[in-house]
Amino acid sequence: MSSDVERRSRRAGGRPISVSFEFFPPKTPEMEATLWNSITRLAPLAPKFVSVTYGAGGSTRERTHTTVERIVKETRLAPAAHLTCVSATKGEVDEVVRGYWDAGVRHIVALRGDPPGGVGQAYEPHGEGYRTTADLVAGIRRSANFEVSVSAYPEKHPESPSFDTDLDILAAKVDAGATRAITQCFFDNDLYFAFLDKARARGIDVPIVPGILPVSNFKQAKNFSTKTGTFMPDWLAARFEGLDNDPETRKLIAAAVAAEQVFDLVDRGVTEFHFYTLNRADLVYAVCHLLGIRPPQEAGAGDGKGQAAA
């Protein structure tokens, strides 16, 4: 019988599947413990990188830097630090960039960032700061030879007047030196592929990696989707109907839904995924397991060639 890895490889046309994971910096000792339990759980899956988010207005700047630095020192993972243009001068941002390089970080996720007042508020660039993400990308690339990832929006950024404007912005980020785009989460794969076609037609040729959000709390996901303009299909709501007070079943359904989404993407040629973990490992680990992405000793168990974990 073929292994999961072999079946996965056939789905992807023989190309290996890779994953990356997103975390956010903890606010409390309890959240810190949860985060590091999750990192420890997911690290043996050998992700391409792990990213650490950055709060609106730089509100988590120090926590982001501390978390990224600890990942560099205590793990073999390759961290990608999020960085925004919000509420900082160019000099302040450049100092953060140099600090990451000195700490051993070689990958930055460059974002415009949400206004300090939150999503829905008008964005005002800092008078002495980087005005756009493309400007920020160019500044990062001037500082050092970082790998730079940026965001992409299969359903259009909620503040963008049109898809064409969105594509112009993404193209400008790539022209400035971005090497990868990671999408906002989506729940209808057709929307991702329609966006991919438009981006390729526009001449945008960097990898556009689908961002996957396993939904364990449908109400929270629905609120998020309303703010960001993310389409929530009726079938997804139906999957979670009647489970408000049943977290264990919700978790099982969430894993099944996320696995269904990623398997459809693989069947249609996608080979790289970025998982929004919300600092929880179980759902993401389960989906990766189904994809055949496993710790070395598990991946080799079927043929007696198990390896020691990294």
C-alpha positions as a printed NumPy array, in Angstrom:
array([[  0.   ,   0.   ,   0.   ],
       [  1.344,   3.457,  -0.879],
       [  2.383,   5.71 ,   1.965],
       [  0.672,   9.031,   2.692],
       [  3.833,  10.782,   1.523],
       [  3.704,   8.993,  -1.838],
       [  0.023,   9.798,  -2.31 ],
       [  0.693,  13.401,  -1.395],
       [  3.559,  13.552,  -3.882],
       [  1.348,  12.222,  -6.666],
       [ -1.294,  14.836,  -5.917],
       [  1.347,  17.576,  -6.164],
       [  2.737,  16.248,  -9.428],
       [  5.778,  14.747,  -7.74 ],
       [  6.802,  18.021,  -6.104],
       [  7.338,  18.085,  -2.33 ],
       [  4.844,  19.95 ,  -0.165],
       [  6.187,  22.554,   2.257],
       [  4.545,  24.42 ,   5.1  ],
       [  5.142,  27.46 ,   7.268],
       [  3.464,  28.525,  10.496],
       [  2.409,  31.878,  11.943],
       [  2.458,  32.689,  15.663],
       [  1.769,  35.839,  17.656],
       [  3.858,  37.118,  20.588],
       [  2.423,  36.245,  24.014],
       [  1.104,  38.807,  26.486],
       [  1.14 ,  36.718,  29.68 ],
       [  3.22 ,  33.882,  31.189],
       [  0.343,  31.487,  30.48 ],
       [  0.236,  32.554,  26.827],
       [  4.017,  32.23 ,  26.687],
       [  3.77 ,  28.617,  27.849],
       [  1.062,  27.873,  25.26 ],
       [  3.135,  29.428,  22.492],
       [  6.272,  27.456,  23.294],
       [  4.357,  24.227,  23.718],
       [  2.993,  24.823,  20.218],
       [  6.405,  25.668,  18.773],
       [  7.858,  22.53 ,  20.356],
       [  5.012,  20.444,  18.944],
       [  5.281,  21.821,  15.403],
       [  9.062,  22.229,  15.076],
       [  9.719,  18.549,  14.19 ],
       [  7.58 ,  19.023,  11.056],
       [ 10.484,  21.074,   9.634],
       [  8.521,  24.091,   8.357],
       [ 10.171,  26.292,   5.735],
       [  9.882,  29.152,   8.237],
       [  7.792,  30.378,  11.162],
       [  6.54 ,  33.95 ,  11.297],
       [  5.808,  36.098,  14.345],
       [  3.236,  38.882,  14.064],
       [  3.557,  42.553,  14.944],
       [  0.706,  44.512,  16.542],
       [ -1.061,  47.605,  15.257],
       [  1.003,  50.706,  15.818],
       [  4.001,  48.591,  16.797],
       [  2.256,  47.704,  20.053],
       [  3.993,  44.322,  20.236],
       [  7.362,  45.38 ,  18.829],
       [  9.429,  44.31 ,  21.819],
       [  7.481,  41.07 ,  22.335],
       [  7.87 ,  40.213,  18.658],
       [ 11.621,  40.815,  18.803],
       [ 11.973,  38.791,  22.009],
       [ 10.027,  35.857,  20.572],
       [ 11.954,  35.878,  17.301],
       [ 15.283,  36.112,  19.115],
       [ 14.382,  33.16 ,  21.316],
       [ 13.426,  31.091,  18.264],
       [ 16.858,  31.843,  16.766],
       [ 18.708,  30.915,  19.959],
       [ 16.734,  27.885,  21.14 ],
       [ 15.493,  26.143,  17.987],
       [ 16.591,  25.165,  14.495],
       [ 13.614,  26.969,  12.987],
       [ 14.01 ,  29.861,  10.551],
       [ 11.992,  32.778,  11.958],
       [ 10.388,  35.494,   9.855],
       [  9.666,  38.685,  11.776],
       [  6.622,  40.74 ,  10.838],
       [  7.28 ,  44.455,  10.416],
       [  4.896,  47.334,   9.652],
       [  5.039,  50.968,   8.59 ],
       [  2.658,  52.139,  11.313],
       [  3.517,  54.866,  13.849],
       [  7.275,  54.86 ,  13.287],
       [  9.834,  56.96 ,  11.438],
       [ 12.039,  55.458,   8.749],
       [ 14.96 ,  55.683,  11.149],
       [ 13.088,  53.727,  13.822],
       [ 12.033,  51.037,  11.363],
       [ 15.551,  50.789,   9.938],
       [ 16.899,  50.321,  13.454],
       [ 14.491,  47.423,  14.018],
       [ 15.576,  45.885,  10.703],
       [ 19.256,  46.111,  11.629],
       [ 18.461,  44.623,  15.021],
       [ 16.851,  41.607,  13.378],
       [ 19.845,  41.077,  11.102],
       [ 22.214,  41.291,  14.068],
       [ 20.055,  38.738,  15.916],
       [ 20.439,  36.253,  13.06 ],
       [ 17.065,  36.805,  11.368],
       [ 17.151,  36.648,   7.571],
       [ 13.462,  36.85 ,   6.665],
       [ 10.949,  39.671,   7.236],
       [  7.22 ,  39.734,   6.5  ],
       [  6.662,  43.346,   5.424],
       [  3.177,  44.782,   5.948],
       [  1.617,  48.196,   5.89 ],
       [ -0.097,  47.381,   9.173],
       [ -3.502,  48.246,  10.583],
       [ -4.205,  51.743,  11.9  ],
       [ -3.625,  52.098,  15.66 ],
       [ -7.415,  52.399,  16.055],
       [ -7.904,  49.006,  14.447],
       [ -9.432,  47.654,  11.248],
       [-11.97 ,  50.043,   9.784],
       [-10.182,  53.211,  10.839],
       [ -8.57 ,  55.438,   8.235],
       [ -4.883,  54.718,   7.652],
       [ -2.566,  57.684,   8.112],
       [  1.112,  57.157,   7.219],
       [  3.668,  58.586,   9.637],
       [  4.952,  61.937,   8.423],
       [  8.552,  60.726,   8.561],
       [  7.909,  57.04 ,   7.963],
       [  7.528,  54.616,   5.106],
       [  4.275,  55.465,   3.381],
       [  3.537,  52.149,   1.682],
       [  4.53 ,  48.502,   1.981],
       [  6.498,  48.811,  -1.261],
       [  8.517,  51.635,   0.322],
       [  9.088,  49.442,   3.382],
       [ 10.21 ,  46.49 ,   1.244],
       [ 12.698,  48.697,  -0.584],
       [ 14.01 ,  50.018,   2.744],
       [ 14.466,  46.497,   4.109],
       [ 16.299,  45.395,   0.973],
       [ 18.605,  48.432,   1.219],
       [ 19.5  ,  47.5  ,   4.784],
       [ 20.549,  43.882,   4.114],
       [ 19.87 ,  40.889,   1.891],
       [ 16.702,  39.771,   3.653],
       [ 14.147,  37.431,   2.19 ],
       [ 10.964,  39.527,   2.174],
       [  7.417,  38.181,   2.166],
       [  4.353,  40.403,   1.717],
       [  0.587,  40.019,   1.949],
       [ -1.93 ,  39.317,  -0.822],
       [ -5.72 ,  39.414,  -0.777],
       [ -7.68 ,  36.902,  -2.888],
       [-10.885,  38.804,  -2.142],
       [ -9.386,  42.305,  -2.411],
       [ -8.139,  44.329,   0.508],
       [-11.179,  45.857,   2.256],
       [ -9.788,  49.369,   1.74 ],
       [ -8.866,  48.909,  -1.915],
       [-11.193,  50.491,  -4.495],
       [-10.711,  47.654,  -7.014],
       [ -8.931,  44.414,  -7.792],
       [ -6.791,  46.254, -10.337],
       [ -5.573,  48.626,  -7.621],
       [ -4.84 ,  45.667,  -5.376],
       [ -2.812,  44.001,  -8.124],
       [ -0.928,  47.238,  -8.789],
       [  0.   ,  47.4  ,  -5.108],
       [  1.143,  43.773,  -5.048],
       [  3.164,  44.304,  -8.227],
       [  4.83 ,  47.358,  -6.659],
       [  5.792,  45.287,  -3.607],
       [  7.334,  42.624,  -5.835],
       [  9.134,  45.233,  -7.935],
       [ 10.57 ,  46.656,  -4.703],
       [ 12.107,  43.286,  -3.838],
       [  9.462,  41.038,  -2.25 ],
       [ 10.214,  37.366,  -2.891],
       [  6.932,  35.77 ,  -1.758],
       [  3.309,  36.745,  -1.148],
       [  1.186,  35.093,   1.543],
       [ -2.567,  35.4  ,   1.221],
       [ -5.14 ,  36.474,   3.718],
       [ -7.075,  33.399,   4.801],
       [ -9.938,  32.306,   2.55 ],
       [-12.523,  29.541,   2.656],
       [-13.448,  29.21 ,  -1.02 ],
       [-10.55 ,  27.804,  -3.035],
       [-11.996,  29.064,  -6.322],
       [-11.397,  32.614,  -5.096],
       [ -7.717,  31.839,  -4.549],
       [ -7.269,  30.398,  -8.032],
       [ -9.141,  33.29 ,  -9.664],
       [ -6.812,  35.694,  -7.85 ],
       [ -3.766,  33.652,  -8.858],
       [ -4.795,  33.833, -12.52 ],
       [ -5.2  ,  37.613, -12.296],
       [ -1.83 ,  38.024, -10.588],
       [ -0.033,  35.915, -13.176],
       [ -1.746,  37.818, -15.989],
       [ -0.502,  41.023, -14.36 ],
       [  3.065,  39.679, -14.533],
       [  3.421,  38.898, -10.82 ],
       [  5.547,  35.752, -10.803],
       [  6.632,  35.256,  -7.172],
       [  5.11 ,  32.375,  -5.178],
       [  1.647,  33.288,  -3.875],
       [  1.222,  31.021,  -0.868],
       [ -2.299,  30.294,   0.419],
       [ -2.855,  31.273,   4.036],
       [ -4.911,  28.607,   5.811],
       [ -6.9  ,  29.266,   8.987],
       [ -8.275,  26.122,  10.656],
       [-11.584,  27.301,  12.149],
       [-12.064,  25.965,  15.658],
       [-14.357,  28.8  ,  16.804],
       [-16.81 ,  29.627,  14.046],
       [-18.254,  32.722,  15.747],
       [-14.804,  34.294,  16.101],
       [-13.947,  33.415,  12.514],
       [-17.23 ,  34.925,  11.335],
       [-16.516,  38.184,  13.175],
       [-13.033,  38.286,  11.664],
       [-14.371,  37.62 ,   8.179],
       [-16.89 ,  40.448,   8.513],
       [-14.113,  42.926,   9.341],
       [-11.785,  41.757,   6.587],
       [-14.293,  41.07 ,   3.83 ],
       [-13.555,  37.34 ,   3.765],
       [-16.365,  35.26 ,   2.237],
       [-17.789,  32.61 ,   4.576],
       [-19.655,  29.965,   2.536],
       [-23.012,  28.741,   3.809],
       [-21.709,  25.157,   3.853],
       [-19.026,  26.178,   6.342],
       [-21.601,  27.639,   8.731],
       [-23.651,  24.46 ,   8.377],
       [-20.676,  22.304,   9.413],
       [-20.5  ,  24.082,  12.788],
       [-24.223,  24.504,  13.372],
       [-25.327,  23.383,  16.838],
       [-21.785,  23.058,  18.222],
       [-21.489,  26.331,  20.164],
       [-21.199,  24.45 ,  23.452],
       [-19.302,  21.436,  22.148],
       [-15.636,  22.435,  21.743],
       [-14.355,  18.887,  21.322],
       [-16.601,  18.166,  18.341],
       [-15.823,  21.613,  16.928],
       [-12.139,  20.689,  16.98 ],
       [-12.799,  17.483,  15.036],
       [-14.924,  19.312,  12.482],
       [-12.292,  22.048,  12.178],
       [ -9.58 ,  19.515,  11.36 ],
       [-11.798,  17.834,   8.769],
       [-12.718,  21.146,   7.107],
       [ -9.115,  22.377,   6.973],
       [ -7.906,  19.042,   5.626],
       [-10.615,  19.104,   2.952],
       [ -9.496,  22.586,   1.896],
       [ -5.79 ,  21.801,   1.672],
       [ -6.332,  18.474,  -0.126],
       [ -8.392,  20.264,  -2.765],
       [ -5.586,  22.818,  -3.171],
       [ -2.996,  20.033,  -3.489],
       [ -5.136,  18.239,  -6.066],
       [ -5.11 ,  21.488,  -8.042],
       [ -1.333,  21.869,  -7.939],
       [ -0.554,  23.833,  -4.767],
       [  2.609,  22.707,  -2.972],
       [  3.164,  25.349,  -0.275],
       [  0.909,  26.369,   2.631],
       [  1.105,  28.979,   5.385],
       [ -0.929,  28.068,   8.467],
       [ -2.332,  30.678,  10.843],
       [ -1.933,  28.684,  14.064],
       [ -3.369,  31.167,  16.59 ],
       [ -0.589,  29.714,  18.811],
       [ -2.391,  26.355,  18.932],
       [ -0.667,  23.313,  17.492],
       [ -3.2  ,  20.476,  17.491],
       [ -5.303,  21.336,  14.44 ],
       [ -2.35 ,  22.343,  12.299],
       [ -0.38 ,  19.267,  13.343],
       [ -3.322,  17.03 ,  12.408],
       [ -3.701,  18.602,   8.96 ],
       [  0.041,  18.332,   8.309],
       [ -0.082,  14.676,   9.367],
       [ -2.823,  14.032,   6.821],
       [ -0.676,  15.739,   4.182],
       [  2.126,  13.322,   5.025],
       [  4.256,  15.971,   6.752],
       [  5.529,  14.227,   9.854],
       [  8.519,  14.122,  12.188],
       [ 11.408,  12.142,  10.631],
       [ 10.957,   9.07 ,  12.834],
       [  7.257,   8.879,  11.887],
       [  7.871,   9.515,   8.196],
       [ 10.351,   6.651,   8.095],
       [  8.457,   4.245,  10.347],
       [  6.712,   2.466,   7.492],
       [  9.971,   1.233,   5.906],
       [ 12.029,   0.678,   9.04 ],
       [ 14.237,   3.681,   8.26 ],
       [ 13.208,   5.981,  11.078],
       [ 15.474,   8.926,  11.803],
       [ 16.184,  10.88 ,  14.93 ],
       [ 14.157,  14.055,  15.251],
       [ 15.987,  17.224,  14.372]])
